[in-house]
């Protein structure tokens, strides 16, 4: 068994050597794959950074371009808007002046109407006072006229002449007036 044991040992030793060799190749292969993986990951990281830089450049360029194009597009509208606002402001200022003019004219007209109304009211108050005085005078003259109409009296040479009633006594404070006869019915 010696020789077979020696052969077995040699075969085992060869197998162990082969296994160690295989293991060493696997470790090297794993190290190469790790290094390749790390290199690939580093390349991907650099590519991602480069893509990120390119995207940022595109975004910044696109932002600037969009801002420029927006400014170019809005600029005519803004200038038109400015002109429209200026024209509208001028129209409003003109309308404001016109409104103030109308308000002033209306105020002056109202003031004149009030002054004329006050003058007319004063005139009618004076006329009313005169008419009241005339009415009071006529009301005071009414009993005299009624008495004249009831008496047998007439106007002669600018005076009242009467036919005295002999049956009635003298009247007045000093008893020197005589009553007239009643007018005969006609």
Short mmCIF file of C-alpha atoms in Angstrom, two decimals:
data_model
loop_
_atom_site.label_atom_id
_atom_site.label_comp_id
_atom_site.label_asym_id
_atom_site.label_seq_id
_atom_site.Cartn_x
_atom_site.Cartn_y
_atom_site.Cartn_z
CA UNK A 1 0.00 0.00 0.00
CA UNK A 2 2.90 2.01 0.13
CA UNK A 3 3.17 2.51 -3.44
CA UNK A 4 -0.46 3.10 -3.79
CA UNK A 5 -0.33 5.33 -0.83
CA UNK A 6 2.51 7.20 -2.40
CA UNK A 7 0.57 7.46 -5.58
CA UNK A 8 -2.43 8.60 -3.70
CA UNK A 9 -0.36 11.11 -1.83
CA UNK A 10 1.11 12.29 -5.07
CA UNK A 11 -2.32 12.44 -6.62
CA UNK A 12 -3.66 14.19 -3.55
CA UNK A 13 -0.73 16.54 -3.58
CA UNK A 14 -1.33 17.15 -7.27
CA UNK A 15 -5.02 17.65 -6.56
CA UNK A 16 -4.21 20.03 -3.70
CA UNK A 17 -1.75 21.85 -5.96
CA UNK A 18 -4.37 21.96 -8.67
CA UNK A 19 -6.95 23.20 -6.14
CA UNK A 20 -4.54 25.79 -4.79
CA UNK A 21 -3.69 26.81 -8.31
CA UNK A 22 -7.39 26.97 -9.13
CA UNK A 23 -8.02 28.96 -5.98
CA UNK A 24 -5.20 31.30 -6.76
CA UNK A 25 -6.53 31.78 -10.29
CA UNK A 26 -10.03 32.42 -8.87
CA UNK A 27 -8.63 34.95 -6.41
CA UNK A 28 -6.68 36.65 -9.22
CA UNK A 29 -9.68 36.50 -11.44
CA UNK A 30 -11.83 37.95 -8.64
CA UNK A 31 -9.23 40.68 -8.06
CA UNK A 32 -9.18 41.46 -11.81
CA UNK A 33 -12.98 41.47 -11.91
CA UNK A 34 -13.05 43.73 -8.81
CA UNK A 35 -10.49 46.02 -10.40
CA UNK A 36 -12.43 46.00 -13.68
CA UNK A 37 -15.66 46.62 -11.76
CA UNK A 38 -14.06 49.47 -9.81
CA UNK A 39 -12.63 50.90 -13.03
CA UNK A 40 -16.00 50.56 -14.70
CA UNK A 41 -17.77 52.19 -11.70
CA UNK A 42 -15.23 55.02 -11.74
CA UNK A 43 -15.80 55.45 -15.48
CA UNK A 44 -19.58 55.43 -14.93
CA UNK A 45 -19.16 58.02 -12.12
CA UNK A 46 -17.09 60.19 -14.45
CA UNK A 47 -19.64 59.75 -17.21
CA UNK A 48 -22.46 60.64 -14.77
CA UNK A 49 -20.52 63.74 -13.69
CA UNK A 50 -19.90 64.62 -17.30
CA UNK A 51 -23.58 64.06 -18.18
CA UNK A 52 -24.59 66.09 -15.12
CA UNK A 53 -22.23 68.91 -16.21
CA UNK A 54 -23.61 68.73 -19.75
CA UNK A 55 -27.20 68.77 -18.43
CA UNK A 56 -26.43 71.73 -16.18
CA UNK A 57 -24.81 73.46 -19.14
CA UNK A 58 -27.85 72.71 -21.27
CA UNK A 59 -30.24 73.81 -18.55
CA UNK A 60 -28.28 77.00 -17.91
CA UNK A 61 -28.02 77.64 -21.63
CA UNK A 62 -31.69 76.77 -22.10
CA UNK A 63 -32.65 79.01 -19.16
CA UNK A 64 -30.68 81.90 -20.59
CA UNK A 65 -32.06 81.19 -24.04
CA UNK A 66 -35.63 80.92 -22.74
CA UNK A 67 -35.16 84.16 -20.77
CA UNK A 68 -33.73 85.89 -23.85
CA UNK A 69 -36.50 84.59 -26.11
CA UNK A 70 -39.15 85.48 -23.51
CA UNK A 71 -37.67 88.97 -23.19
CA UNK A 72 -37.62 89.30 -26.97
CA UNK A 73 -41.20 88.05 -27.21
CA UNK A 74 -42.53 90.17 -24.33
CA UNK A 75 -40.62 93.33 -25.22
CA UNK A 76 -42.97 94.44 -28.05
CA UNK A 77 -46.02 93.59 -25.96
CA UNK A 78 -44.59 95.47 -22.98
CA UNK A 79 -43.82 98.53 -25.09
CA UNK A 80 -47.33 98.37 -26.62
CA UNK A 81 -48.75 98.02 -23.13
CA UNK A 82 -46.73 101.04 -22.01
CA UNK A 83 -48.04 103.09 -24.93
CA UNK A 84 -51.60 101.93 -24.21
CA UNK A 85 -51.25 102.81 -20.53
CA UNK A 86 -49.84 106.23 -21.44
CA UNK A 87 -52.69 106.88 -23.88
CA UNK A 88 -55.26 105.69 -21.36
CA UNK A 89 -53.68 107.85 -18.67
CA UNK A 90 -53.86 110.87 -20.97
CA UNK A 91 -57.51 110.11 -21.75
CA UNK A 92 -58.27 109.73 -18.05
CA UNK A 93 -56.56 113.01 -17.25
CA UNK A 94 -58.60 114.71 -19.97
CA UNK A 95 -61.77 113.06 -18.68
CA UNK A 96 -60.85 114.09 -15.14
CA UNK A 97 -60.47 117.70 -16.24
CA UNK A 98 -63.79 117.48 -18.07
CA UNK A 99 -65.50 116.00 -15.01
CA UNK A 100 -64.09 118.75 -12.79
CA UNK A 101 -65.23 121.33 -15.33
CA UNK A 102 -68.74 119.85 -15.36
CA UNK A 103 -68.79 119.71 -11.56
CA UNK A 104 -67.67 123.33 -11.39
CA UNK A 105 -70.27 124.43 -13.93
CA UNK A 106 -72.95 122.44 -12.10
CA UNK A 107 -71.90 123.99 -8.78
CA UNK A 108 -71.98 127.50 -10.21
CA UNK A 109 -75.37 126.84 -11.84
CA UNK A 110 -76.73 125.47 -8.56
CA UNK A 111 -75.37 128.48 -6.68
CA UNK A 112 -76.97 130.87 -9.18
CA UNK A 113 -80.26 128.96 -8.96
CA UNK A 114 -80.15 129.21 -5.17
CA UNK A 115 -79.42 132.96 -5.34
CA UNK A 116 -82.24 133.54 -7.82
CA UNK A 117 -84.56 131.38 -5.72
CA UNK A 118 -83.60 133.34 -2.61
CA UNK A 119 -84.28 136.64 -4.40
CA UNK A 120 -87.64 135.39 -5.74
CA UNK A 121 -88.56 134.11 -2.28
CA UNK A 122 -87.70 137.51 -0.77
CA UNK A 123 -89.80 139.26 -3.43
CA UNK A 124 -92.79 136.99 -2.78
CA UNK A 125 -92.40 137.41 0.98
CA UNK A 126 -92.58 141.20 0.56
CA UNK A 127 -95.57 140.85 -1.78
CA UNK A 128 -97.26 138.51 0.70
CA UNK A 129 -96.67 140.97 3.56
CA UNK A 130 -98.14 143.79 1.43
CA UNK A 131 -101.12 141.63 0.49
CA UNK A 132 -101.69 140.72 4.16
CA UNK A 133 -101.60 144.43 5.09
CA UNK A 134 -104.11 145.18 2.31
CA UNK A 135 -106.32 142.32 3.47
CA UNK A 136 -106.22 143.55 7.08
CA UNK A 137 -107.11 147.06 5.90
CA UNK A 138 -110.00 145.71 3.82
CA UNK A 139 -111.18 143.53 6.69
CA UNK A 140 -111.14 146.59 8.95
CA UNK A 141 -113.07 148.57 6.31
CA UNK A 142 -115.71 145.86 5.91
CA UNK A 143 -117.77 146.76 9.01
CA UNK A 144 -117.67 150.45 7.96
CA UNK A 145 -118.88 149.55 4.48
CA UNK A 146 -121.61 147.32 5.87
CA UNK A 147 -122.74 150.12 8.21
CA UNK A 148 -122.66 152.63 5.33
CA UNK A 149 -124.68 150.30 3.16
CA UNK A 150 -127.24 149.75 5.93
CA UNK A 151 -127.59 153.50 6.73
CA UNK A 152 -129.46 156.14 4.83
CA UNK A 153 -126.22 157.84 3.90
CA UNK A 154 -124.52 159.03 0.73
CA UNK A 155 -121.44 160.98 -0.27
CA UNK A 156 -121.97 164.68 -0.84
CA UNK A 157 -119.20 167.18 -1.58
CA UNK A 158 -116.52 164.69 -0.43
CA UNK A 159 -118.31 164.00 2.86
CA UNK A 160 -120.84 161.54 4.14
CA UNK A 161 -124.27 162.99 4.49
CA UNK A 162 -126.92 161.20 6.51
CA UNK A 163 -130.54 161.58 7.38
CA UNK A 164 -130.60 161.33 11.19
CA UNK A 165 -133.06 159.11 13.04
CA UNK A 166 -134.87 161.34 15.56
CA UNK A 167 -135.88 158.34 17.68
CA UNK A 168 -132.29 157.36 18.49
CA UNK A 169 -130.34 159.23 21.13
CA UNK A 170 -126.96 160.78 20.68
CA UNK A 171 -123.90 158.51 20.96
CA UNK A 172 -120.13 158.77 21.43
CA UNK A 173 -118.10 159.88 24.43
CA UNK A 174 -119.36 163.43 24.35
CA UNK A 175 -122.78 162.53 23.01
CA UNK A 176 -122.48 164.66 19.93
CA UNK A 177 -123.04 162.03 17.17
CA UNK A 178 -126.37 161.03 15.75
CA UNK A 179 -127.15 157.68 14.14
CA UNK A 180 -128.43 157.60 10.60
CA UNK A 181 -131.75 156.13 9.71
CA UNK A 182 -131.75 152.73 8.15
CA UNK A 183 -131.88 152.76 4.43
CA UNK A 184 -135.30 152.17 3.11
CA UNK A 185 -135.74 149.00 1.13
CA UNK A 186 -136.04 149.56 -2.57
#
